[in-house]
PDB file of C-alpha atoms in Angstrom:
ATOM      1  CA  VAL A  99       0.000   0.000   0.000  1.00 62.00           C
ATOM      2  CA  ILE A 100       1.559   3.264  -1.161  1.00 69.00           C
ATOM      3  CA  GLN A 101       1.528   5.927   1.546  1.00 78.00           C
ATOM      4  CA  ILE A 102       2.818   8.856  -0.506  1.00 87.00           C
ATOM      5  CA  ASP A 103       0.573  11.817  -1.210  1.00 87.00           C
ATOM      6  CA  LEU A 104       0.909  12.542  -4.929  1.00 95.00           C
ATOM      7  CA  ARG A 105      -0.807  15.400  -6.745  1.00 94.00           C
ATOM      8  CA  ASN A 106      -4.226  14.292  -8.061  1.00 96.00           C
ATOM      9  CA  MET A 107      -3.468  10.686  -7.085  1.00 96.00           C
ATOM     10  CA  ASN A 108      -5.977   7.988  -7.981  1.00 96.00           C
ATOM     11  CA  LYS A 109      -5.954   4.189  -7.960  1.00 95.00           C
ATOM     12  CA  PRO A 110      -8.292   3.366 -10.854  1.00 96.00           C
ATOM     13  CA  LEU A 111      -7.130  -0.234 -11.369  1.00 95.00           C
ATOM     14  CA  PRO A 112      -5.313  -2.799  -9.221  1.00 94.00           C
ATOM     15  CA  GLY A 113      -1.585  -2.099  -9.099  1.00 94.00           C
ATOM     16  CA  ILE A 114      -1.886   1.203 -10.955  1.00 96.00           C
ATOM     17  CA  ILE A 115      -1.497   4.664  -9.478  1.00 96.00           C
ATOM     18  CA  THR A 116      -2.307   7.694 -11.623  1.00 97.00           C
ATOM     19  CA  ALA A 117      -1.156  11.185 -10.720  1.00 97.00           C
ATOM     20  CA  GLY A 118       0.103  14.574 -11.745  1.00 97.00           C
ATOM     21  CA  GLN A 119       3.821  15.291 -12.118  1.00 97.00           C
ATOM     22  CA  ILE A 120       5.949  13.614  -9.466  1.00 96.00           C
ATOM     23  CA  THR A 121       9.059  15.071  -7.840  1.00 96.00           C
ATOM     24  CA  PRO A 122      12.518  13.496  -7.536  1.00 96.00           C
ATOM     25  CA  ASP A 123      11.861  12.793  -3.832  1.00 95.00           C
ATOM     26  CA  GLN A 124       8.521  11.163  -4.646  1.00 96.00           C
ATOM     27  CA  LEU A 125      10.101   8.971  -7.317  1.00 97.00           C
ATOM     28  CA  GLU A 126      12.657   7.752  -4.805  1.00 96.00           C
ATOM     29  CA  GLN A 127       9.994   7.143  -2.145  1.00 96.00           C
ATOM     30  CA  LEU A 128       7.772   5.286  -4.619  1.00 96.00           C
ATOM     31  CA  VAL A 129      10.650   2.972  -5.567  1.00 96.00           C
ATOM     32  CA  GLN A 130      11.337   2.364  -1.861  1.00 94.00           C
ATOM     33  CA  GLU A 131       7.669   1.440  -1.431  1.00 92.00           C
ATOM     34  CA  GLY A 132       7.790  -1.090  -4.257  1.00 92.00           C
ATOM     35  CA  CYS A 133       6.874   0.780  -7.438  1.00 94.00           C
ATOM     36  CA  ARG A 134       9.118  -0.480 -10.208  1.00 93.00           C
ATOM     37  CA  ASN A 135       7.404   0.989 -13.279  1.00 97.00           C
ATOM     38  CA  PHE A 136       6.889   4.614 -14.184  1.00 98.00           C
ATOM     39  CA  ILE A 137       5.101   5.863 -17.277  1.00 98.00           C
ATOM     40  CA  THR A 138       4.849   9.563 -18.057  1.00 98.00           C
ATOM     41  CA  LEU A 139       2.695  11.077 -20.763  1.00 98.00           C
ATOM     42  CA  ARG A 140       4.589  14.376 -20.629  1.00 96.00           C
ATOM     43  CA  GLN A 141       6.853  15.587 -23.392  1.00 93.00           C
ATOM     44  CA  ALA A 142      10.471  15.891 -22.230  1.00 90.00           C
ATOM     45  CA  HIS A 143      10.499  19.653 -22.870  1.00 90.00           C
ATOM     46  CA  GLU A 144       7.530  20.388 -20.572  1.00 92.00           C
ATOM     47  CA  GLY A 145       8.506  22.268 -17.436  1.00 90.00           C
ATOM     48  CA  GLY A 146       9.445  20.124 -14.436  1.00 91.00           C
ATOM     49  CA  THR A 147      10.046  16.941 -16.395  1.00 92.00           C
ATOM     50  CA  GLY A 148      12.908  15.353 -18.329  1.00 91.00           C
ATOM     51  CA  TRP A 149      14.932  14.271 -15.287  1.00 94.00           C
ATOM     52  CA  GLU A 150      13.040  11.067 -14.573  1.00 95.00           C
ATOM     53  CA  GLU A 151      14.791   8.687 -16.995  1.00 94.00           C
ATOM     54  CA  ASP A 152      18.174   9.092 -15.294  1.00 95.00           C
ATOM     55  CA  GLN A 153      16.857   8.895 -11.747  1.00 96.00           C
ATOM     56  CA  ALA A 154      14.668   5.863 -12.462  1.00 97.00           C
ATOM     57  CA  LYS A 155      17.634   4.075 -14.043  1.00 96.00           C
ATOM     58  CA  GLN A 156      19.831   4.863 -11.029  1.00 97.00           C
ATOM     59  CA  LEU A 157      17.144   3.445  -8.724  1.00 97.00           C
ATOM     60  CA  GLY A 158      16.671   0.299 -10.813  1.00 96.00           C
ATOM     61  CA  ALA A 159      13.159   1.212 -11.932  1.00 97.00           C
ATOM     62  CA  ARG A 160      11.670   0.948 -15.421  1.00 97.00           C
ATOM     63  CA  PHE A 161      10.731   4.250 -17.042  1.00 97.00           C
ATOM     64  CA  VAL A 162       8.722   4.874 -20.212  1.00 97.00           C
ATOM     65  CA  ARG A 163       7.951   8.251 -21.772  1.00 97.00           C
ATOM     66  CA  ILE A 164       4.973   8.454 -24.126  1.00 98.00           C
ATOM     67  CA  PRO A 165       4.880  12.102 -25.229  1.00 96.00           C
ATOM     68  CA  VAL A 166       1.192  12.986 -25.517  1.00 96.00           C
ATOM     69  CA  ASP A 167       0.601  16.423 -27.014  1.00 94.00           C
ATOM     70  CA  GLY A 168      -2.461  17.479 -25.040  1.00 91.00           C
ATOM     71  CA  GLY A 169      -5.888  16.579 -26.383  1.00 91.00           C
ATOM     72  CA  ASP A 170      -4.417  16.169 -29.869  1.00 92.00           C
ATOM     73  CA  GLY A 171      -2.320  13.261 -28.545  1.00 95.00           C
ATOM     74  CA  LEU A 172      -5.370  11.167 -27.719  1.00 96.00           C
ATOM     75  CA  ASP A 173      -5.012   8.767 -30.629  1.00 97.00           C
ATOM     76  CA  LEU A 174      -4.790   5.062 -31.276  1.00 97.00           C
ATOM     77  CA  ALA A 175      -0.985   5.082 -31.568  1.00 97.00           C
ATOM     78  CA  ASN A 176      -0.477   6.588 -28.094  1.00 98.00           C
ATOM     79  CA  THR A 177      -3.214   4.364 -26.677  1.00 98.00           C
ATOM     80  CA  LYS A 178      -1.387   1.288 -27.982  1.00 98.00           C
ATOM     81  CA  LYS A 179       1.908   2.580 -26.530  1.00 98.00           C
ATOM     82  CA  LEU A 180       0.277   2.938 -23.104  1.00 98.00           C
ATOM     83  CA  ASP A 181      -1.268  -0.511 -23.381  1.00 98.00           C
ATOM     84  CA  HIS A 182       2.105  -2.020 -24.315  1.00 98.00           C
ATOM     85  CA  ALA A 183       3.908  -0.216 -21.467  1.00 97.00           C
ATOM     86  CA  LEU A 184       1.314  -1.446 -18.959  1.00 97.00           C
ATOM     87  CA  LYS A 185       1.611  -5.020 -20.228  1.00 96.00           C
ATOM     88  CA  GLU A 186       5.420  -4.797 -20.032  1.00 95.00           C
ATOM     89  CA  SER A 187       5.109  -3.922 -16.333  1.00 93.00           C
ATOM     90  CA  GLY A 188       4.157  -7.541 -15.679  1.00 90.00           C
ATOM     91  CA  GLY A 189       1.565  -6.570 -13.121  1.00 86.00           C
ATOM     92  CA  ALA A 190       4.116  -4.882 -10.829  1.00 90.00           C
ATOM     93  CA  ALA A 191       3.119  -1.613  -9.160  1.00 93.00           C
ATOM     94  CA  THR A 192       3.050   1.104 -11.812  1.00 97.00           C
ATOM     95  CA  VAL A 193       2.733   4.884 -11.607  1.00 97.00           C
ATOM     96  CA  VAL A 194       1.299   6.617 -14.687  1.00 98.00           C
ATOM     97  CA  TYR A 195       1.409  10.390 -14.641  1.00 98.00           C
ATOM     98  CA  CYS A 196       1.333  13.601 -16.628  1.00 97.00           C
ATOM     99  CA  GLY A 197       1.163  17.236 -15.547  1.00 95.00           C
ATOM    100  CA  SER A 198      -2.194  17.009 -13.794  1.00 96.00           C
ATOM    101  CA  SER A 199      -3.450  13.446 -14.493  1.00 97.00           C
ATOM    102  CA  ASN A 200      -5.840  14.672 -17.211  1.00 97.00           C
ATOM    103  CA  ARG A 201      -3.973  13.083 -20.120  1.00 97.00           C
ATOM    104  CA  VAL A 202      -3.587   9.911 -18.061  1.00 98.00           C
ATOM    105  CA  GLY A 203      -7.310   9.616 -17.455  1.00 98.00           C
ATOM    106  CA  ALA A 204      -8.099  10.433 -21.067  1.00 97.00           C
ATOM    107  CA  LEU A 205      -5.696   7.813 -22.443  1.00 98.00           C
ATOM    108  CA  PHE A 206      -6.997   5.217 -19.970  1.00 98.00           C
ATOM    109  CA  ALA A 207     -10.503   5.918 -21.308  1.00 98.00           C
ATOM    110  CA  CYS A 208      -9.312   5.457 -24.889  1.00 98.00           C
ATOM    111  CA  ARG A 209      -7.566   2.207 -23.943  1.00 98.00           C
ATOM    112  CA  ALA A 210     -10.649   0.896 -22.140  1.00 98.00           C
ATOM    113  CA  HIS A 211     -12.910   1.494 -25.141  1.00 98.00           C
ATOM    114  CA  TRP A 212     -10.656   0.967 -28.163  1.00 98.00           C
ATOM    115  CA  LEU A 213      -8.495  -1.901 -26.905  1.00 98.00           C
ATOM    116  CA  GLN A 214     -10.494  -3.549 -24.134  1.00 98.00           C
ATOM    117  CA  GLY A 215     -13.987  -3.297 -25.586  1.00 97.00           C
ATOM    118  CA  GLN A 216     -15.588  -1.404 -22.712  1.00 98.00           C
ATOM    119  CA  SER A 217     -18.633   0.698 -23.459  1.00 98.00           C
ATOM    120  CA  LYS A 218     -18.073   4.379 -24.106  1.00 98.00           C
ATOM    121  CA  GLN A 219     -19.742   5.305 -20.820  1.00 97.00           C
ATOM    122  CA  ASP A 220     -17.700   2.786 -18.795  1.00 98.00           C
ATOM    123  CA  ALA A 221     -14.532   3.990 -20.515  1.00 98.00           C
ATOM    124  CA  LEU A 222     -15.401   7.598 -19.679  1.00 98.00           C
ATOM    125  CA  ALA A 223     -16.030   6.635 -16.034  1.00 98.00           C
ATOM    126  CA  LEU A 224     -12.649   4.886 -15.871  1.00 98.00           C
ATOM    127  CA  GLY A 225     -10.998   7.942 -17.410  1.00 98.00           C
ATOM    128  CA  GLN A 226     -12.523  10.130 -14.742  1.00 98.00           C
ATOM    129  CA  ALA A 227     -11.480   7.662 -12.021  1.00 98.00           C
ATOM    130  CA  ALA A 228      -7.936   7.864 -13.420  1.00 98.00           C
ATOM    131  CA  GLY A 229      -7.835  11.643 -13.200  1.00 97.00           C
ATOM    132  CA  ALA A 230      -9.557  13.199 -16.204  1.00 97.00           C
ATOM    133  CA  THR A 231     -11.387  16.360 -15.232  1.00 96.00           C
ATOM    134  CA  SER A 232     -10.878  19.158 -17.762  1.00 95.00           C
ATOM    135  CA  TYR A 233     -10.178  16.507 -20.441  1.00 95.00           C
ATOM    136  CA  VAL A 234     -13.686  15.006 -20.275  1.00 96.00           C
ATOM    137  CA  ALA A 235     -14.626  16.992 -23.392  1.00 95.00           C
ATOM    138  CA  HIS A 236     -11.580  15.568 -25.207  1.00 94.00           C
ATOM    139  CA  ILE A 237     -12.596  12.035 -24.204  1.00 96.00           C
ATOM    140  CA  LYS A 238     -16.139  12.596 -25.440  1.00 96.00           C
ATOM    141  CA  ARG A 239     -14.782  13.947 -28.732  1.00 95.00           C
ATOM    142  CA  VAL A 240     -12.398  11.083 -29.486  1.00 96.00           C
ATOM    143  CA  LEU A 241     -14.775   8.353 -28.305  1.00 96.00           C
ATOM    144  CA  GLU A 242     -17.660  10.067 -30.108  1.00 96.00           C
ATOM    145  CA  ILE A 243     -19.876  10.306 -27.022  1.00 93.00           C
ATOM    146  CA  ARG A 244     -22.838  12.572 -27.607  1.00 88.00           C
TER     147      ARG A 244
END
């Protein structure tokens, strides 16, 4: 059980924590608490990011960057990259984050509908449980929810 307070933290699925941008101290604490997989949806040039690859490597954790360009990055290619990265985690504790957790929730919704066959409404609910707030309109657009 992770006892770290992350920005906009949610636990939408077993073994998965979603959140906003983590700090170097939080990354180290998460590894100490058993998280071995980190997936960010931030582009390396966004403020406050870009340091994680080196620190994760030093701590023996797996790190994947899937650069999602805001609402425009909610596409099948990025959804498949997230799906692949989650499968590669082998079920070990995984932290998926972006700046605020909006992109995370949105991409989880896309994955749930496009790749896992969930209904649009169930996918939207999962996206919201994973952190989508201001991105709900983006989810509705890409999943064609009226």
